[in-house]
Amino acid sequence: MPFECPQDVANDYESLLTNTNIVDYDVIIYAGNNNREIYAHSFVLRTRSQYFRTEFSNGSFNRENGNFIFNLPNITPQLFNMILRFIYCGKIDLDQLLAGSDILNLLIAVNEINIQRLIDYIQEYLIKNKDDYVQQNSIEILEKIHQNNAFIVLQNICIKKICEDPQRLLNSSNFNSLSTSLLALLFNRDDLPLDEIVIWDNLIRWCRAQHSSIPQDPTQWNNDNITNMERTIHRFIPLIRFCHISPENFATRVFPFREILPNNLVNNMIQFNMTKNQQFNNDRRPPRCYIDSVIIDRNHIAVFANWIYRKDNSIYQKSLLQMTMKFFKSSKNNYLTFNACSKKKKY
């Protein structure tokens, strides 16, 4: 019968890391802005870390007094020591990091070093053990991680929390400074349950914040103002579902900004609002709606709405969609709950 002592091996490697008198180090890593020296052994880094193996192969280091020199200014010494311990002996203790922000920074640092197993573990730990931090800082977390697919699990959790309470987004002190890519990601969501005119108003607020010198009154804009605002808002125009903005709101809150909108869009929406003829509406997306169910999704809701209201087209008034949602929702036990209405629609 084979006999293994993996724990003894791990302990020996940990001793090698913590006691440099046993075997002389040949790697110096300068971590953080203060360039604190951290010592390591090249044979361990080559063997245990794909990141360092690649760095050694590419010659991405300096040599000084026979030592390999690496610079990691984006990772604090505390966090890198935790990563290095994991590289040496496969151990890490996240409980020593009390703040959720420290764990998030560790996650980003681990991604830089490209340790996928640790990325998955830290995401799971952060979600399960620092839920309050994720809940309160979901927007700030997304700003840091939304463009990296390695953090997709944490991204989805943050997006879910924002969609559950979209005022968290609009009331954020960081709203006006959000990146274009993050705002586009959120405003493109089907499950962001905000009135379309509210999304439009806040999009204009964000665009104005990017050009603080432009007058608030669009009738006072000169050609340069119009050009700058048009370039800023251009990416977001396809994300706005103008067909779900009431004619009154379109006339008073969208039309004043017609100079930065495509002419065909403005003309089509004017004709659509006047006639309700679907030939003037190229946008067949339903209203946004957050569905907290493990049984049904937006496609089911569309079908149910057609059945109930005997509609053939795919455009629904928001009130109908919300009314349909009262019928179907998932309970905590993942069973479908049916809520009967006191009044029945007569046909």
mmCIF file of C-alpha atoms in Angstrom:
data_model
loop_
_atom_site.group_PDB
_atom_site.id
_atom_site.type_symbol
_atom_site.label_atom_id
_atom_site.label_comp_id
_atom_site.label_asym_id
_atom_site.label_seq_id
_atom_site.Cartn_x
_atom_site.Cartn_y
_atom_site.Cartn_z
ATOM 1 C CA MET A 1 0.000 0.000 0.000
ATOM 2 C CA PRO A 2 1.446 3.405 -0.975
ATOM 3 C CA PHE A 3 2.432 5.669 1.881
ATOM 4 C CA GLU A 4 2.181 9.451 1.438
ATOM 5 C CA CYS A 5 3.036 12.397 3.668
ATOM 6 C CA PRO A 6 1.784 15.446 1.750
ATOM 7 C CA GLN A 7 1.471 17.499 4.923
ATOM 8 C CA ASP A 8 5.127 16.897 5.780
ATOM 9 C CA VAL A 9 6.132 18.094 2.318
ATOM 10 C CA ALA A 10 3.990 21.214 2.680
ATOM 11 C CA ASN A 11 5.478 21.938 6.107
ATOM 12 C CA ASP A 12 9.018 21.549 4.781
ATOM 13 C CA TYR A 13 8.355 23.981 1.942
ATOM 14 C CA GLU A 14 6.835 26.444 4.393
ATOM 15 C CA SER A 15 9.980 26.197 6.520
ATOM 16 C CA LEU A 16 12.041 26.824 3.417
ATOM 17 C CA LEU A 17 10.088 30.039 2.862
ATOM 18 C CA THR A 18 10.229 31.333 6.425
ATOM 19 C CA ASN A 19 13.809 30.315 7.272
ATOM 20 C CA THR A 20 16.214 31.603 4.656
ATOM 21 C CA ASN A 21 19.176 30.181 6.594
ATOM 22 C CA ILE A 22 18.301 26.631 5.493
ATOM 23 C CA VAL A 23 18.836 27.295 1.788
ATOM 24 C CA ASP A 24 20.052 30.617 0.442
ATOM 25 C CA TYR A 25 17.475 32.531 -1.572
ATOM 26 C CA ASP A 26 18.226 33.646 -5.122
ATOM 27 C CA VAL A 27 15.126 35.757 -5.864
ATOM 28 C CA ILE A 28 14.323 39.216 -4.519
ATOM 29 C CA ILE A 29 10.820 40.539 -5.123
ATOM 30 C CA TYR A 30 10.091 44.213 -4.521
ATOM 31 C CA ALA A 31 6.426 44.415 -3.553
ATOM 32 C CA GLY A 32 4.272 47.508 -3.137
ATOM 33 C CA ASN A 33 5.085 51.161 -3.517
ATOM 34 C CA ASN A 34 7.663 51.089 -0.735
ATOM 35 C CA ASN A 35 9.699 48.410 -2.560
ATOM 36 C CA ARG A 36 9.879 46.101 0.426
ATOM 37 C CA GLU A 37 12.192 43.159 -0.249
ATOM 38 C CA ILE A 38 10.710 39.659 -0.158
ATOM 39 C CA TYR A 39 13.008 36.670 -0.626
ATOM 40 C CA ALA A 40 12.218 33.466 -2.499
ATOM 41 C CA HIS A 41 13.806 30.553 -4.341
ATOM 42 C CA SER A 42 13.776 30.348 -8.113
ATOM 43 C CA PHE A 43 13.414 26.555 -8.238
ATOM 44 C CA VAL A 44 10.200 26.759 -6.175
ATOM 45 C CA LEU A 45 8.759 29.614 -8.224
ATOM 46 C CA ARG A 46 9.568 27.855 -11.496
ATOM 47 C CA THR A 47 8.018 24.614 -10.278
ATOM 48 C CA ARG A 48 4.936 25.902 -8.481
ATOM 49 C CA SER A 49 3.913 29.029 -10.401
ATOM 50 C CA GLN A 50 3.007 29.290 -14.071
ATOM 51 C CA TYR A 51 3.333 33.070 -13.804
ATOM 52 C CA PHE A 52 6.927 32.982 -12.580
ATOM 53 C CA ARG A 53 7.795 30.105 -14.893
ATOM 54 C CA THR A 54 6.747 32.311 -17.807
ATOM 55 C CA GLU A 55 8.586 35.327 -16.391
ATOM 56 C CA PHE A 56 11.795 33.313 -16.078
ATOM 57 C CA SER A 57 11.408 31.944 -19.609
ATOM 58 C CA ASN A 58 10.826 35.414 -21.044
ATOM 59 C CA GLY A 59 13.704 36.936 -19.124
ATOM 60 C CA SER A 60 11.348 39.414 -17.461
ATOM 61 C CA PHE A 61 13.679 40.145 -14.577
ATOM 62 C CA ASN A 62 16.856 41.954 -13.660
ATOM 63 C CA ARG A 63 19.994 40.416 -12.184
ATOM 64 C CA GLU A 64 21.780 41.867 -9.203
ATOM 65 C CA ASN A 65 24.563 40.181 -7.226
ATOM 66 C CA GLY A 66 23.529 36.831 -8.664
ATOM 67 C CA ASN A 67 19.872 37.255 -7.649
ATOM 68 C CA PHE A 68 16.803 37.438 -9.859
ATOM 69 C CA ILE A 69 14.979 40.738 -9.300
ATOM 70 C CA PHE A 70 11.211 41.141 -9.817
ATOM 71 C CA ASN A 71 9.088 44.238 -9.247
ATOM 72 C CA LEU A 72 5.415 43.962 -8.280
ATOM 73 C CA PRO A 73 4.384 47.525 -7.353
ATOM 74 C CA ASN A 74 0.642 46.790 -7.547
ATOM 75 C CA ILE A 75 0.707 44.153 -4.796
ATOM 76 C CA THR A 76 1.290 45.096 -1.170
ATOM 77 C CA PRO A 77 3.913 43.140 0.800
ATOM 78 C CA GLN A 78 1.245 41.678 3.102
ATOM 79 C CA LEU A 79 -0.796 40.318 0.216
ATOM 80 C CA PHE A 80 2.195 39.030 -1.703
ATOM 81 C CA ASN A 81 3.482 37.173 1.357
ATOM 82 C CA MET A 82 0.114 35.404 1.532
ATOM 83 C CA ILE A 83 0.349 34.522 -2.163
ATOM 84 C CA LEU A 84 3.937 33.351 -1.791
ATOM 85 C CA ARG A 85 2.982 31.094 1.114
ATOM 86 C CA PHE A 86 0.310 29.512 -1.078
ATOM 87 C CA ILE A 87 2.845 28.998 -3.873
ATOM 88 C CA TYR A 88 5.256 27.285 -1.484
ATOM 89 C CA CYS A 89 2.965 25.076 0.588
ATOM 90 C CA GLY A 90 -0.597 25.460 -0.721
ATOM 91 C CA LYS A 91 -1.816 27.214 2.430
ATOM 92 C CA ILE A 92 -3.673 30.484 2.838
ATOM 93 C CA ASP A 93 -5.645 31.956 5.730
ATOM 94 C CA LEU A 94 -8.145 34.573 4.606
ATOM 95 C CA ASP A 95 -9.452 35.064 8.129
ATOM 96 C CA GLN A 96 -6.418 37.221 8.898
ATOM 97 C CA LEU A 97 -7.802 39.770 6.428
ATOM 98 C CA LEU A 98 -10.618 41.402 8.359
ATOM 99 C CA ALA A 99 -11.743 43.915 5.731
ATOM 100 C CA GLY A 100 -13.632 42.886 2.625
ATOM 101 C CA SER A 101 -11.627 45.434 0.647
ATOM 102 C CA ASP A 102 -8.395 43.616 1.567
ATOM 103 C CA ILE A 103 -9.807 40.332 0.300
ATOM 104 C CA LEU A 104 -10.881 42.026 -2.928
ATOM 105 C CA ASN A 105 -7.369 43.445 -3.362
ATOM 106 C CA LEU A 106 -5.949 39.982 -2.713
ATOM 107 C CA LEU A 107 -8.252 38.577 -5.390
ATOM 108 C CA ILE A 108 -7.016 41.145 -7.906
ATOM 109 C CA ALA A 109 -3.401 40.450 -6.921
ATOM 110 C CA VAL A 110 -3.866 36.685 -7.287
ATOM 111 C CA ASN A 111 -5.283 37.273 -10.748
ATOM 112 C CA GLU A 112 -2.166 39.253 -11.652
ATOM 113 C CA ILE A 113 -0.069 36.268 -10.548
ATOM 114 C CA ASN A 114 -2.515 33.992 -12.411
ATOM 115 C CA ILE A 115 -3.359 31.355 -9.791
ATOM 116 C CA GLN A 116 -6.770 30.202 -10.999
ATOM 117 C CA ARG A 117 -7.464 27.806 -8.113
ATOM 118 C CA LEU A 118 -6.952 30.608 -5.646
ATOM 119 C CA ILE A 119 -9.091 33.020 -7.683
ATOM 120 C CA ASP A 120 -12.042 30.639 -7.438
ATOM 121 C CA TYR A 121 -11.520 30.071 -3.722
ATOM 122 C CA ILE A 122 -11.212 33.769 -2.834
ATOM 123 C CA GLN A 123 -14.327 34.675 -4.832
ATOM 124 C CA GLU A 124 -16.311 32.016 -2.994
ATOM 125 C CA TYR A 125 -14.929 33.135 0.368
ATOM 126 C CA LEU A 126 -15.715 36.799 -0.316
ATOM 127 C CA ILE A 127 -19.284 36.028 -1.370
ATOM 128 C CA LYS A 128 -20.026 33.712 1.558
ATOM 129 C CA ASN A 129 -18.174 35.472 4.366
ATOM 130 C CA LYS A 130 -18.240 39.147 3.392
ATOM 131 C CA ASP A 131 -21.771 39.488 2.088
ATOM 132 C CA ASP A 132 -22.316 42.829 3.842
ATOM 133 C CA TYR A 133 -19.245 44.266 2.156
ATOM 134 C CA VAL A 134 -20.341 42.998 -1.264
ATOM 135 C CA GLN A 135 -23.872 44.294 -0.655
ATOM 136 C CA GLN A 136 -22.739 47.782 0.312
ATOM 137 C CA ASN A 137 -19.951 48.098 -2.255
ATOM 138 C CA SER A 138 -21.282 46.188 -5.251
ATOM 139 C CA ILE A 139 -20.822 49.145 -7.611
ATOM 140 C CA GLU A 140 -17.272 49.880 -6.485
ATOM 141 C CA ILE A 141 -16.390 46.183 -6.757
ATOM 142 C CA LEU A 142 -17.833 45.986 -10.262
ATOM 143 C CA GLU A 143 -15.839 49.027 -11.322
ATOM 144 C CA LYS A 144 -12.659 47.130 -10.462
ATOM 145 C CA ILE A 145 -13.511 43.704 -11.874
ATOM 146 C CA HIS A 146 -16.186 44.011 -14.579
ATOM 147 C CA GLN A 147 -13.773 43.777 -17.506
ATOM 148 C CA ASN A 148 -12.101 40.588 -16.302
ATOM 149 C CA ASN A 149 -13.841 37.285 -17.002
ATOM 150 C CA ALA A 150 -11.813 35.583 -14.276
ATOM 151 C CA PHE A 151 -14.145 37.256 -11.769
ATOM 152 C CA ILE A 152 -17.409 36.303 -13.473
ATOM 153 C CA VAL A 153 -18.884 34.697 -10.333
ATOM 154 C CA LEU A 154 -18.366 37.824 -8.250
ATOM 155 C CA GLN A 155 -19.497 40.014 -11.148
ATOM 156 C CA ASN A 156 -22.817 38.195 -11.371
ATOM 157 C CA ILE A 157 -23.392 38.500 -7.623
ATOM 158 C CA CYS A 158 -22.756 42.253 -7.713
ATOM 159 C CA ILE A 159 -25.019 42.742 -10.734
ATOM 160 C CA LYS A 160 -27.772 40.740 -9.035
ATOM 161 C CA LYS A 161 -27.571 42.932 -5.938
ATOM 162 C CA ILE A 162 -27.759 46.091 -8.049
ATOM 163 C CA CYS A 163 -30.762 44.777 -9.982
ATOM 164 C CA GLU A 164 -32.483 43.888 -6.715
ATOM 165 C CA ASP A 165 -32.086 47.501 -5.601
ATOM 166 C CA PRO A 166 -31.288 49.751 -8.596
ATOM 167 C CA GLN A 167 -31.467 52.897 -6.465
ATOM 168 C CA ARG A 168 -28.133 51.715 -5.118
ATOM 169 C CA LEU A 169 -26.740 52.566 -8.548
ATOM 170 C CA LEU A 170 -28.494 55.891 -9.060
ATOM 171 C CA ASN A 171 -27.792 57.152 -5.544
ATOM 172 C CA SER A 172 -24.157 56.125 -5.541
ATOM 173 C CA SER A 173 -21.742 58.960 -4.866
ATOM 174 C CA ASN A 174 -19.583 57.427 -7.602
ATOM 175 C CA PHE A 175 -22.302 57.387 -10.259
ATOM 176 C CA ASN A 176 -21.001 60.371 -12.228
ATOM 177 C CA SER A 177 -17.493 58.922 -12.293
ATOM 178 C CA LEU A 178 -18.449 55.416 -13.401
ATOM 179 C CA SER A 179 -16.609 54.167 -16.451
ATOM 180 C CA THR A 180 -18.412 54.080 -19.779
ATOM 181 C CA SER A 181 -18.017 50.306 -19.993
ATOM 182 C CA LEU A 182 -19.584 49.650 -16.582
ATOM 183 C CA LEU A 183 -22.519 52.004 -17.111
ATOM 184 C CA ALA A 184 -23.173 50.432 -20.511
ATOM 185 C CA LEU A 185 -23.042 46.968 -18.944
ATOM 186 C CA LEU A 186 -25.707 47.906 -16.390
ATOM 187 C CA PHE A 187 -27.944 49.940 -18.710
ATOM 188 C CA ASN A 188 -27.974 47.015 -21.126
ATOM 189 C CA ARG A 189 -29.523 44.686 -18.551
ATOM 190 C CA ASP A 190 -33.019 43.334 -19.147
ATOM 191 C CA ASP A 191 -33.352 42.806 -15.399
ATOM 192 C CA LEU A 192 -32.527 46.355 -14.288
ATOM 193 C CA PRO A 193 -36.023 47.299 -13.050
ATOM 194 C CA LEU A 194 -36.059 51.027 -13.717
ATOM 195 C CA ASP A 195 -38.488 53.050 -15.788
ATOM 196 C CA GLU A 196 -36.894 53.798 -19.126
ATOM 197 C CA ILE A 197 -37.293 57.533 -18.622
ATOM 198 C CA VAL A 198 -35.410 57.241 -15.315
ATOM 199 C CA ILE A 199 -32.553 55.517 -17.114
ATOM 200 C CA TRP A 200 -32.593 58.249 -19.756
ATOM 201 C CA ASP A 201 -32.586 61.063 -17.179
ATOM 202 C CA ASN A 202 -29.652 59.538 -15.336
ATOM 203 C CA LEU A 203 -27.785 58.886 -18.554
ATOM 204 C CA ILE A 204 -28.075 62.596 -19.336
ATOM 205 C CA ARG A 205 -26.896 63.357 -15.790
ATOM 206 C CA TRP A 206 -23.840 61.142 -16.299
ATOM 207 C CA CYS A 207 -23.073 62.650 -19.722
ATOM 208 C CA ARG A 208 -23.265 66.160 -18.330
ATOM 209 C CA ALA A 209 -20.870 65.183 -15.541
ATOM 210 C CA GLN A 210 -18.307 64.202 -18.172
ATOM 211 C CA HIS A 211 -18.533 67.743 -19.608
ATOM 212 C CA SER A 212 -19.065 69.990 -16.612
ATOM 213 C CA SER A 213 -18.470 73.175 -18.617
ATOM 214 C CA ILE A 214 -21.399 72.520 -20.968
ATOM 215 C CA PRO A 215 -24.558 74.524 -20.101
ATOM 216 C CA GLN A 216 -27.391 72.620 -18.435
ATOM 217 C CA ASP A 217 -29.921 73.991 -20.922
ATOM 218 C CA PRO A 218 -29.501 72.133 -24.247
ATOM 219 C CA THR A 219 -30.919 75.116 -26.132
ATOM 220 C CA GLN A 220 -27.772 76.989 -25.097
ATOM 221 C CA TRP A 221 -25.374 74.437 -26.570
ATOM 222 C CA ASN A 222 -23.035 75.473 -29.355
ATOM 223 C CA ASN A 223 -21.762 73.132 -32.058
ATOM 224 C CA ASP A 224 -18.809 71.970 -29.959
ATOM 225 C CA ASN A 225 -21.109 71.215 -27.026
ATOM 226 C CA ILE A 226 -23.393 69.169 -29.255
ATOM 227 C CA THR A 227 -20.485 67.257 -30.778
ATOM 228 C CA ASN A 228 -18.978 66.405 -27.396
ATOM 229 C CA MET A 229 -22.280 65.274 -25.906
ATOM 230 C CA GLU A 230 -23.144 63.291 -29.026
ATOM 231 C CA ARG A 231 -19.846 61.412 -28.854
ATOM 232 C CA THR A 232 -20.344 60.681 -25.170
ATOM 233 C CA ILE A 233 -23.901 59.406 -25.465
ATOM 234 C CA HIS A 234 -23.461 57.584 -28.774
ATOM 235 C CA ARG A 235 -22.621 54.198 -27.222
ATOM 236 C CA PHE A 236 -25.703 54.280 -25.004
ATOM 237 C CA ILE A 237 -28.379 55.120 -27.586
ATOM 238 C CA PRO A 238 -28.971 51.464 -28.621
ATOM 239 C CA LEU A 239 -29.396 50.560 -24.937
ATOM 240 C CA ILE A 240 -32.346 52.896 -24.340
ATOM 241 C CA ARG A 241 -35.787 51.424 -25.068
ATOM 242 C CA PHE A 242 -37.438 54.603 -26.280
ATOM 243 C CA CYS A 243 -40.659 52.786 -27.162
ATOM 244 C CA HIS A 244 -41.310 52.335 -23.427
ATOM 245 C CA ILE A 245 -41.091 56.052 -22.704
ATOM 246 C CA SER A 246 -44.494 57.724 -22.606
ATOM 247 C CA PRO A 247 -45.281 60.318 -25.304
ATOM 248 C CA GLU A 248 -45.409 63.047 -22.659
ATOM 249 C CA ASN A 249 -42.015 62.129 -21.214
ATOM 250 C CA PHE A 250 -40.532 61.771 -24.666
ATOM 251 C CA ALA A 251 -41.753 65.247 -25.609
ATOM 252 C CA THR A 252 -40.576 66.972 -22.426
ATOM 253 C CA ARG A 253 -37.469 65.021 -21.388
ATOM 254 C CA VAL A 254 -36.054 63.358 -24.504
ATOM 255 C CA PHE A 255 -36.980 65.593 -27.430
ATOM 256 C CA PRO A 256 -35.090 68.623 -26.008
ATOM 257 C CA PHE A 257 -31.913 66.583 -26.611
ATOM 258 C CA ARG A 258 -32.797 65.755 -30.222
ATOM 259 C CA GLU A 259 -29.566 67.354 -31.466
ATOM 260 C CA ILE A 260 -27.537 64.502 -29.986
ATOM 261 C CA LEU A 261 -29.915 61.748 -31.150
ATOM 262 C CA PRO A 262 -30.065 60.078 -34.583
ATOM 263 C CA ASN A 263 -32.605 61.863 -36.781
ATOM 264 C CA ASN A 264 -34.340 58.667 -37.855
ATOM 265 C CA LEU A 265 -34.823 57.626 -34.229
ATOM 266 C CA VAL A 266 -36.441 60.939 -33.291
ATOM 267 C CA ASN A 267 -38.704 60.925 -36.349
ATOM 268 C CA ASN A 268 -39.757 57.318 -35.852
ATOM 269 C CA MET A 269 -40.556 57.832 -32.179
ATOM 270 C CA ILE A 270 -42.623 60.935 -32.925
ATOM 271 C CA GLN A 271 -44.675 58.991 -35.464
ATOM 272 C CA PHE A 272 -44.910 55.971 -33.175
ATOM 273 C CA ASN A 273 -46.138 58.094 -30.260
ATOM 274 C CA MET A 274 -48.711 59.755 -32.497
ATOM 275 C CA THR A 275 -50.042 56.626 -34.208
ATOM 276 C CA LYS A 276 -48.881 53.644 -32.101
ATOM 277 C CA ASN A 277 -48.149 52.011 -35.432
ATOM 278 C CA GLN A 278 -45.507 49.347 -34.875
ATOM 279 C CA GLN A 279 -43.956 49.958 -38.290
ATOM 280 C CA PHE A 280 -42.341 53.053 -36.798
ATOM 281 C CA ASN A 281 -40.864 51.074 -33.909
ATOM 282 C CA ASN A 282 -37.846 48.894 -34.623
ATOM 283 C CA ASP A 283 -37.272 48.071 -30.962
ATOM 284 C CA ARG A 284 -39.077 44.864 -29.982
ATOM 285 C CA ARG A 285 -37.555 44.521 -26.537
ATOM 286 C CA PRO A 286 -40.018 44.228 -23.641
ATOM 287 C CA PRO A 287 -39.836 46.532 -20.620
ATOM 288 C CA ARG A 288 -37.095 45.813 -18.125
ATOM 289 C CA CYS A 289 -38.129 43.584 -15.271
ATOM 290 C CA TYR A 290 -36.252 41.853 -12.463
ATOM 291 C CA ILE A 291 -37.356 38.218 -12.156
ATOM 292 C CA ASP A 292 -36.316 36.475 -8.960
ATOM 293 C CA SER A 293 -37.278 32.962 -9.961
ATOM 294 C CA VAL A 294 -35.543 29.668 -10.601
ATOM 295 C CA ILE A 295 -38.494 28.368 -12.615
ATOM 296 C CA ILE A 296 -39.461 31.058 -15.106
ATOM 297 C CA ASP A 297 -37.535 33.670 -17.075
ATOM 298 C CA ARG A 298 -38.358 36.666 -19.272
ATOM 299 C CA ASN A 299 -39.362 34.475 -22.201
ATOM 300 C CA HIS A 300 -41.984 32.756 -20.061
ATOM 301 C CA ILE A 301 -43.337 36.115 -18.904
ATOM 302 C CA ALA A 302 -43.748 37.220 -22.514
ATOM 303 C CA VAL A 303 -45.689 34.057 -23.336
ATOM 304 C CA PHE A 304 -47.885 34.399 -20.236
ATOM 305 C CA ALA A 305 -48.662 38.007 -21.091
ATOM 306 C CA ASN A 306 -49.736 36.965 -24.576
ATOM 307 C CA TRP A 307 -51.984 34.256 -23.197
ATOM 308 C CA ILE A 308 -53.598 36.479 -20.597
ATOM 309 C CA TYR A 309 -54.110 39.518 -22.784
ATOM 310 C CA ARG A 310 -54.481 37.701 -26.107
ATOM 311 C CA LYS A 311 -51.761 39.748 -27.750
ATOM 312 C CA ASP A 312 -49.789 38.665 -30.791
ATOM 313 C CA ASN A 313 -47.053 41.283 -30.795
ATOM 314 C CA SER A 314 -44.002 41.275 -28.530
ATOM 315 C CA ILE A 315 -44.352 44.805 -27.178
ATOM 316 C CA TYR A 316 -46.021 45.003 -23.786
ATOM 317 C CA GLN A 317 -46.959 47.921 -21.661
ATOM 318 C CA LYS A 318 -45.022 47.899 -18.431
ATOM 319 C CA SER A 319 -48.197 47.691 -16.373
ATOM 320 C CA LEU A 320 -49.147 44.434 -18.094
ATOM 321 C CA LEU A 321 -45.745 42.924 -17.498
ATOM 322 C CA GLN A 322 -45.776 43.904 -13.844
ATOM 323 C CA MET A 323 -49.299 42.562 -13.432
ATOM 324 C CA THR A 324 -48.229 39.255 -14.934
ATOM 325 C CA MET A 325 -45.336 39.092 -12.486
ATOM 326 C CA LYS A 326 -47.853 39.166 -9.640
ATOM 327 C CA PHE A 327 -49.087 35.789 -10.813
ATOM 328 C CA PHE A 328 -45.758 34.032 -10.970
ATOM 329 C CA LYS A 329 -42.865 34.118 -8.583
ATOM 330 C CA SER A 330 -40.577 31.617 -6.970
ATOM 331 C CA SER A 331 -40.933 30.919 -3.278
ATOM 332 C CA LYS A 332 -37.992 30.308 -0.944
ATOM 333 C CA ASN A 333 -38.539 26.585 -1.447
ATOM 334 C CA ASN A 334 -38.209 27.021 -5.216
ATOM 335 C CA TYR A 335 -41.857 26.162 -5.825
ATOM 336 C CA LEU A 336 -44.000 28.263 -8.105
ATOM 337 C CA THR A 337 -46.476 30.337 -6.132
ATOM 338 C CA PHE A 338 -49.729 31.454 -7.711
ATOM 339 C CA ASN A 339 -51.355 34.632 -6.412
ATOM 340 C CA ALA A 340 -54.963 34.921 -7.490
ATOM 341 C CA CYS A 341 -56.361 38.329 -8.356
ATOM 342 C CA SER A 342 -59.564 39.515 -6.796
ATOM 343 C CA LYS A 343 -60.823 40.766 -10.144
ATOM 344 C CA LYS A 344 -60.981 38.912 -13.422
ATOM 345 C CA LYS A 345 -60.555 40.507 -16.792
ATOM 346 C CA LYS A 346 -63.639 40.266 -18.986
ATOM 347 C CA TYR A 347 -63.193 39.568 -22.670
#
